Amino acid sequence: MTVTNSKMSQSVQYPEVTLERARRAVRCAPFLLKLYIAMREEGVFLGEIAGTAGFKAGYTEIPIPELNAENDLLWLINVGVLRREVDGQGITDSFRLTPLGRLVVREWQEHGESWQATLTTFDRMTNWLRRWLRLPF
């Protein structure tokens, strides 16, 4: 089964396994919906996400050390939910949603808190294994 993102000028289709992996990774990440919504509109710098800045901005439930936040963001890049922004000098420490990320965030917004509550222990274990073993599927 594939899902089409009809709001894109070009139709992007994702296999269900890709969507499930992205949903699981986002639900397991320590970030709140507010961060993903901000990343949909513009790039968000790592310094705005990590530590007390991220907590005060409502991007995390607790302050997260910068190294941990960056590792979580890099995993979301690997899964295809985020990308790093690029400026005239190269890659920056700013992150933004990909089309896949936009689709997952839209689902989260439509389902609200119940979407996050569907996370199971099996989901956490699966995400952890895929993340640390870098399994592609």
Backbone as a chain_set.jsonl record, in Angstrom:
{"seq": "MTVTNSKMSQSVQYPEVTLERARRAVRCAPFLLKLYIAMREEGVFLGEIAGTAGFKAGYTEIPIPELNAENDLLWLINVGVLRREVDGQGITDSFRLTPLGRLVVREWQEHGESWQATLTTFDRMTNWLRRWLRLPF", "coords": {"N": [[0.84, -1.184, 0.0], [0.51, 2.257, -0.733], [0.896, 5.717, 0.092], [-0.3, 8.803, -0.963], [0.799, 12.089, -1.166], [-1.172, 14.602, -1.579], [-0.967, 17.376, -1.52], [1.388, 18.203, -2.518], [3.123, 19.539, -5.358], [4.102, 17.681, -7.121], [3.16, 14.341, -7.1], [3.954, 12.415, -4.347], [4.764, 9.236, -3.472], [4.793, 6.902, -0.863], [5.975, 3.831, 0.343], [4.173, 1.699, 2.578], [5.764, 0.571, 4.598], [7.835, 2.423, 4.815], [6.441, 4.671, 5.7], [5.508, 3.707, 8.176], [7.94, 3.303, 9.534], [8.856, 5.945, 9.668], [6.787, 7.164, 11.15], [7.046, 5.767, 13.569], [9.664, 6.49, 14.329], [9.384, 9.26, 14.735], [7.476, 9.289, 16.799], [8.972, 8.06, 18.796], [11.026, 9.829, 19.216], [12.335, 12.506, 21.282], [10.946, 14.877, 20.941], [8.462, 17.458, 20.765], [5.256, 18.124, 19.207], [5.105, 20.838, 18.553], [7.713, 21.584, 17.8], [8.078, 20.215, 15.358], [6.111, 21.434, 13.832], [7.14, 24.02, 13.737], [9.448, 23.453, 12.257], [8.318, 22.844, 9.872], [7.621, 25.264, 8.82], [9.976, 26.821, 8.788], [13.587, 26.568, 8.981], [14.992, 25.22, 11.97], [17.337, 25.94, 14.38], [19.846, 23.935, 15.965], [20.692, 24.892, 18.467], [18.396, 26.114, 19.348], [16.799, 24.029, 19.957], [18.024, 22.239, 21.709], [18.858, 21.746, 25.207], [17.917, 24.128, 27.773], [16.756, 26.061, 26.187], [15.243, 24.744, 24.197], [13.39, 23.455, 25.822], [12.088, 25.655, 27.033], [10.991, 26.783, 24.743], [9.054, 25.005, 24.16], [9.626, 22.779, 22.698], [10.585, 20.411, 23.678], [9.905, 18.084, 26.359], [11.523, 18.013, 28.559], [14.711, 19.53, 29.352], [17.151, 18.741, 26.926], [20.358, 17.446, 26.459], [22.717, 18.892, 24.152], [24.236, 17.131, 22.481], [22.724, 14.749, 22.617], [20.28, 15.652, 21.543], [21.13, 16.347, 18.96], [21.913, 13.813, 18.007], [19.416, 12.499, 18.003], [18.078, 14.067, 16.107], [19.665, 13.558, 13.863], [19.091, 10.863, 13.48], [16.43, 11.091, 12.672], [16.864, 12.357, 10.272], [18.145, 10.289, 8.904], [16.046, 8.47, 8.714], [14.421, 9.86, 7.04], [12.706, 11.922, 7.631], [13.548, 14.463, 8.361], [15.701, 17.129, 7.159], [18.894, 18.671, 6.769], [19.431, 22.149, 6.649], [20.826, 24.121, 4.024], [23.152, 26.648, 3.377], [24.746, 29.367, 1.626], [27.335, 28.714, 2.243], [27.481, 26.101, 2.863], [26.402, 23.119, 4.637], [24.249, 23.724, 7.379], [23.517, 24.081, 10.95], [20.835, 23.859, 11.124], [17.554, 22.554, 10.998], [14.948, 21.02, 9.049], [11.673, 19.967, 7.942], [11.129, 17.209, 5.698], [9.304, 16.24, 2.688], [8.155, 13.735, 3.436], [8.301, 13.985, 6.217], [6.537, 16.128, 6.563], [4.125, 14.91, 5.891], [3.874, 12.978, 7.937], [3.769, 14.647, 10.204], [1.433, 16.047, 9.649], [-0.406, 13.954, 9.909], [-0.11, 13.487, 12.659], [-1.083, 15.901, 13.693], [-3.748, 15.712, 12.852], [-4.692, 13.51, 14.296], [-4.093, 14.111, 16.892], [-3.445, 13.854, 20.432], [-3.958, 11.123, 20.685], [-2.545, 9.907, 18.667], [0.143, 9.95, 19.434], [-0.087, 8.388, 21.684], [-0.31, 5.823, 20.742], [2.066, 4.535, 20.696], [4.021, 1.74, 21.394], [5.726, -0.618, 23.562], [6.977, -2.475, 21.948], [7.251, -0.948, 19.607], [9.102, 0.967, 20.497], [11.315, -0.697, 21.034], [11.782, -1.74, 18.468], [12.397, 0.614, 17.028], [14.713, 1.369, 18.43], [16.45, -0.816, 17.894], [16.657, -0.653, 15.069], [17.739, 1.864, 14.837], [20.238, 1.774, 16.21], [21.49, -0.382, 15.046], [21.356, 0.416, 12.519], [19.55, -0.508, 10.578], [18.044, -0.668, 7.439], [15.344, -1.236, 6.888]], "CA": [[0.0, 0.0, 0.0], [1.247, 3.512, -0.751], [0.129, 6.901, 0.447], [0.046, 9.915, -1.827], [0.698, 13.409, -0.567], [-1.836, 15.364, -2.636], [-0.689, 18.8, -1.436], [2.639, 18.477, -3.221], [2.895, 19.761, -6.778], [4.291, 16.362, -7.687], [2.66, 13.321, -6.195], [5.008, 11.619, -3.738], [4.19, 8.019, -2.916], [5.674, 6.219, 0.078], [5.533, 2.498, 0.75], [3.67, 1.665, 3.953], [6.877, 0.279, 5.511], [8.536, 3.699, 5.0], [5.582, 5.497, 6.548], [5.504, 3.157, 9.539], [9.248, 3.586, 10.129], [8.892, 7.384, 9.955], [5.863, 7.415, 12.275], [7.65, 5.205, 14.776], [10.824, 7.303, 14.702], [8.895, 10.543, 15.258], [6.837, 9.044, 18.096], [10.005, 7.694, 19.768], [11.929, 10.968, 19.438], [11.96, 13.278, 22.471], [10.485, 16.199, 20.531], [7.022, 17.702, 20.781], [4.654, 18.536, 17.941], [5.415, 22.247, 18.301], [8.985, 21.661, 17.068], [7.867, 19.778, 13.975], [5.339, 22.485, 13.161], [8.096, 25.097, 13.456], [10.332, 22.991, 11.186], [7.56, 22.849, 8.621], [7.598, 26.645, 8.337], [11.344, 27.306, 8.572], [14.611, 25.794, 9.652], [15.177, 25.48, 13.393], [18.722, 25.672, 14.736], [20.085, 23.001, 17.055], [20.747, 25.652, 19.71], [17.03, 26.449, 19.765], [16.138, 22.775, 20.305], [18.71, 21.584, 22.821], [18.975, 22.407, 26.504], [16.77, 24.855, 28.319], [16.101, 26.819, 25.11], [14.235, 23.874, 23.605], [12.351, 23.249, 26.828], [11.326, 26.905, 27.157], [10.262, 27.009, 23.49], [8.007, 23.996, 24.034], [10.042, 21.784, 21.717], [10.85, 19.178, 24.412], [9.272, 18.047, 27.682], [12.602, 18.295, 29.51], [15.916, 19.958, 28.619], [17.918, 17.636, 26.355], [21.717, 17.869, 26.1], [22.893, 19.15, 22.726], [24.688, 15.928, 21.78], [21.571, 13.845, 22.502], [19.331, 16.244, 20.592], [21.681, 16.204, 17.608], [21.817, 12.404, 17.618], [18.016, 12.216, 17.675], [17.785, 14.747, 14.846], [20.362, 12.832, 12.8], [18.32, 9.651, 13.207], [15.259, 11.496, 11.893], [17.368, 12.579, 8.906], [18.391, 8.965, 8.342], [14.744, 7.875, 8.429], [13.839, 10.614, 5.933], [11.721, 12.883, 8.138], [14.178, 15.786, 8.409], [16.907, 17.4, 6.368], [19.643, 19.843, 7.221], [19.375, 23.261, 5.7], [22.088, 24.489, 3.401], [23.248, 28.054, 2.994], [25.771, 29.595, 0.614], [28.634, 28.219, 2.693], [27.403, 24.658, 3.097], [25.388, 22.619, 5.563], [24.14, 24.472, 8.635], [22.986, 23.277, 12.05], [19.405, 24.12, 11.098], [16.826, 21.382, 10.533], [13.648, 21.306, 8.44], [10.948, 18.769, 7.526], [11.08, 16.744, 4.315], [7.911, 15.921, 2.353], [7.724, 12.632, 4.292], [8.088, 14.563, 7.537], [5.3, 16.927, 6.524], [3.013, 13.969, 5.891], [3.781, 12.396, 9.279], [3.327, 15.705, 11.128], [0.018, 16.294, 9.363], [-1.147, 12.866, 10.56], [-0.073, 13.73, 14.106], [-2.013, 17.007, 13.962], [-5.122, 15.246, 12.64], [-5.071, 12.538, 15.322], [-3.86, 14.687, 18.213], [-2.741, 13.094, 21.463], [-4.137, 9.684, 20.507], [-1.506, 9.436, 17.752], [1.343, 9.733, 20.239], [-0.388, 7.344, 22.659], [-0.289, 4.501, 20.107], [3.432, 4.017, 20.801], [4.094, 0.566, 22.259], [7.074, -1.064, 23.922], [7.518, -3.101, 20.743], [7.677, 0.157, 18.735], [10.348, 1.526, 21.056], [12.398, -1.667, 20.817], [12.046, -1.79, 17.032], [13.104, 1.851, 16.68], [16.047, 1.313, 19.029], [17.253, -1.762, 17.124], [16.933, -0.108, 13.738], [18.595, 3.036, 14.978], [21.607, 1.451, 16.617], [22.067, -1.312, 14.083], [21.222, 1.106, 11.229], [18.847, -1.36, 9.638], [17.305, 0.187, 6.516], [13.903, -1.499, 6.861]], "C": [[0.882, 1.243, 0.0], [0.312, 4.639, -0.388], [0.618, 8.044, -0.415], [-0.158, 11.212, -1.068], [0.128, 14.339, -1.624], [-1.543, 16.855, -2.597], [0.606, 19.179, -2.147], [2.319, 18.692, -4.698], [3.124, 18.465, -7.555], [3.805, 15.367, -6.648], [3.832, 12.49, -5.683], [4.338, 10.419, -3.1], [5.23, 7.334, -2.054], [5.125, 4.826, 0.363], [5.098, 2.535, 2.221], [4.792, 1.406, 4.957], [7.679, 1.561, 5.804], [7.744, 4.609, 5.926], [5.59, 5.007, 7.987], [6.822, 3.447, 10.254], [9.339, 5.054, 10.522], [7.987, 7.722, 11.137], [6.48, 6.956, 13.587], [8.817, 6.067, 15.251], [10.388, 8.637, 15.309], [8.268, 10.348, 16.627], [7.868, 8.715, 19.167], [10.955, 8.852, 20.081], [11.429, 11.807, 20.618], [11.38, 14.657, 22.167], [8.963, 16.276, 20.499], [6.548, 18.215, 19.427], [5.01, 19.971, 17.571], [6.724, 22.411, 17.51], [8.78, 21.285, 15.606], [7.066, 20.809, 13.181], [6.249, 23.656, 12.806], [9.014, 24.72, 12.302], [9.614, 22.924, 9.846], [7.61, 24.239, 7.985], [8.983, 27.175, 7.984], [12.326, 26.398, 9.293], [14.719, 26.2, 11.115], [16.591, 25.049, 13.753], [18.816, 24.747, 15.948], [20.089, 23.718, 18.405], [19.385, 26.066, 20.237], [16.275, 25.218, 20.253], [16.715, 22.174, 21.576], [18.658, 22.42, 24.099], [17.712, 23.115, 26.944], [16.044, 25.671, 27.247], [14.984, 25.999, 24.472], [13.081, 23.613, 24.55], [11.468, 24.488, 26.951], [10.495, 27.198, 25.913], [9.114, 26.017, 23.306], [8.334, 22.932, 23.006], [10.315, 20.417, 22.361], [10.156, 19.254, 25.775], [10.264, 18.354, 28.792], [13.795, 18.806, 28.712], [16.731, 18.731, 28.176], [19.312, 18.144, 26.012], [21.886, 17.966, 24.583], [23.312, 17.912, 21.946], [23.539, 14.935, 21.595], [20.57, 14.366, 21.483], [19.844, 16.077, 19.165], [21.61, 14.76, 17.132], [20.39, 12.014, 17.243], [17.628, 12.856, 16.349], [18.448, 14.028, 13.667], [19.652, 11.519, 12.472], [17.091, 9.985, 12.362], [15.647, 11.869, 10.461], [17.553, 11.235, 8.218], [17.09, 8.274, 7.935], [14.044, 8.606, 7.279], [12.818, 11.657, 6.339], [12.261, 14.307, 8.105], [15.298, 15.89, 7.39], [17.609, 18.575, 7.019], [19.507, 20.924, 6.184], [20.776, 23.583, 5.213], [22.038, 25.978, 3.097], [24.356, 28.178, 1.954], [27.13, 29.035, 0.966], [28.626, 26.72, 2.97], [26.283, 24.306, 4.057], [25.43, 23.423, 6.85], [23.7, 23.531, 9.754], [21.497, 23.565, 12.24], [18.702, 22.935, 10.44], [15.442, 21.775, 10.038], [12.993, 19.987, 8.028], [11.122, 18.485, 6.042], [9.609, 16.54, 3.947], [7.35, 14.754, 3.182], [7.436, 13.136, 5.703], [6.819, 15.383, 7.607], [4.069, 16.025, 6.597], [2.804, 13.384, 7.288], [3.276, 13.431, 10.285], [1.856, 16.038, 10.895], [-0.852, 15.206, 9.991], [-1.223, 13.078, 12.067], [-1.068, 14.837, 14.468], [-3.465, 16.545, 13.84], [-5.597, 14.318, 13.749], [-4.832, 13.038, 16.743], [-3.111, 13.763, 19.157], [-2.862, 11.585, 21.268], [-3.061, 9.102, 19.588], [-0.234, 9.095, 18.518], [1.129, 8.565, 21.193], [-0.347, 5.936, 22.06], [1.094, 3.855, 20.165], [3.469, 2.866, 21.805], [5.552, 0.275, 22.623], [7.743, -1.72, 22.725], [8.011, -2.039, 19.761], [8.996, 0.737, 19.209], [11.527, 0.595, 20.806], [12.776, -1.736, 19.344], [12.826, -0.558, 16.583], [14.536, 1.808, 17.198], [16.95, 0.378, 18.226], [17.622, -1.214, 15.755], [17.892, 1.063, 13.813], [20.037, 2.645, 15.262], [22.269, 0.438, 15.709], [22.046, -0.753, 12.677], [20.614, 0.192, 10.173], [17.975, -0.478, 8.735], [15.804, -0.062, 6.511], [13.521, -2.449, 7.96]], "O": [[1.909, 1.265, 0.679], [-0.906, 4.535, -0.539], [1.824, 8.231, -0.578], [-1.178, 11.4, -0.405], [0.868, 14.82, -2.482], [-1.846, 17.55, -3.566], [0.878, 20.362, -2.35], [1.373, 18.111, -5.23], [2.425, 18.186, -8.529], [4.025, 15.548, -5.451], [4.603, 11.933, -6.464], [3.438, 10.574, -2.275], [6.39, 7.197, -2.442], [3.927, 4.669, 0.6], [5.618, 3.33, 3.005], [4.775, 1.962, 6.055], [8.147, 1.752, 6.927], [8.303, 5.241, 6.823], [5.67, 5.81, 8.917], [6.828, 3.796, 11.434], [9.845, 5.375, 11.597], [8.378, 8.482, 12.023], [6.441, 7.67, 14.589], [8.941, 6.342, 16.445], [10.97, 9.088, 16.295], [8.499, 11.153, 17.529], [7.666, 9.053, 20.334], [11.617, 8.841, 21.119], [10.235, 11.814, 20.915], [11.329, 15.513, 23.05], [8.277, 15.288, 20.239], [7.343, 18.681, 18.61], [5.195, 20.279, 16.394], [6.822, 23.284, 16.647], [9.269, 21.978, 14.714], [7.321, 21.024, 11.996], [6.15, 24.22, 11.716], [9.329, 25.561, 11.46], [10.257, 22.946, 8.796], [7.638, 24.37, 6.761], [9.145, 27.893, 6.998], [11.937, 25.565, 10.112], [14.558, 27.371, 11.459], [16.995, 23.923, 13.465], [17.967, 24.781, 16.838], [19.546, 23.201, 19.381], [19.229, 26.337, 21.428], [15.23, 25.343, 20.89], [15.98, 21.662, 22.42], [18.444, 23.632, 24.066], [16.6, 22.761, 26.552], [14.851, 25.944, 27.381], [13.893, 26.519, 24.236], [11.925, 23.558, 24.13], [10.242, 24.382, 26.97], [9.42, 27.792, 26.008], [8.297, 26.173, 22.399], [7.44, 22.258, 22.495], [10.283, 19.391, 21.683], [9.859, 20.338, 26.277], [9.895, 18.888, 29.837], [13.887, 18.543, 27.513], [16.963, 17.81, 28.958], [19.443, 19.168, 25.342], [21.27, 17.212, 23.831], [22.794, 17.667, 20.856], [23.402, 14.344, 20.524], [20.069, 13.607, 20.653], [19.086, 15.709, 18.268], [21.281, 14.507, 15.973], [20.178, 11.282, 16.276], [16.92, 12.242, 15.551], [17.852, 13.907, 12.596], [19.617, 11.107, 11.313], [16.751, 9.244, 11.44], [14.845, 11.712, 9.54], [17.156, 11.069, 7.065], [17.046, 7.573, 6.923], [13.173, 8.037, 6.62], [12.134, 12.219, 5.485], [11.513, 15.252, 7.85], [15.772, 14.895, 6.841], [16.994, 19.37, 7.728], [19.472, 20.653, 4.984], [21.769, 23.346, 5.902], [21.028, 26.502, 2.627], [24.848, 27.165, 1.457], [27.99, 28.893, 0.097], [29.667, 26.141, 3.279], [25.347, 25.078, 4.264], [26.501, 23.762, 7.352], [23.53, 22.331, 9.534], [20.972, 23.522, 13.353], [19.186, 22.382, 9.453], [14.837, 22.727, 10.531], [13.687, 18.998, 7.792], [11.246, 19.404, 5.232], [8.744, 16.657, 4.816], [6.187, 14.79, 3.584], [6.436, 12.752, 6.311], [6.101, 15.336, 8.606], [3.095, 16.341, 7.281], [1.671, 13.308, 7.764], [2.439, 13.113, 11.129], [1.117, 16.282, 11.848], [-1.913, 15.498, 10.542], [-2.272, 12.872, 12.678], [-1.809, 14.713, 15.443], [-4.313, 16.944, 14.637], [-6.774, 14.335, 14.109], [-5.325, 12.438, 17.699], [-2.253, 12.988, 18.737], [-1.956, 10.843, 21.648], [-2.704, 7.931, 19.718], [0.39, 8.063, 18.269], [2.07, 7.825, 21.482], [-0.35, 4.954, 22.803], [1.258, 2.721, 19.715], [3.002, 3.007, 22.935], [6.478, 0.854, 22.056], [8.942, -1.543, 22.507], [9.067, -2.203, 19.149], [9.902, 0.971, 18.409], [12.606, 1.038, 20.415], [13.959, -1.785, 19.008], [13.802, -0.673, 15.841], [15.468, 2.173, 16.481], [18.085, 0.734, 17.909], [18.776, -1.304, 15.334], [18.754, 1.229, 12.95], [20.956, 3.144, 14.612], [23.496, 0.406, 15.612], [22.619, -1.331, 11.754], [21.086, 0.12, 9.038], [17.242, 0.375, 9.235], [15.049, 0.841, 6.154], [12.348, -2.793, 8.1]]}, "num_chains": 1, "name": "protein.A"}
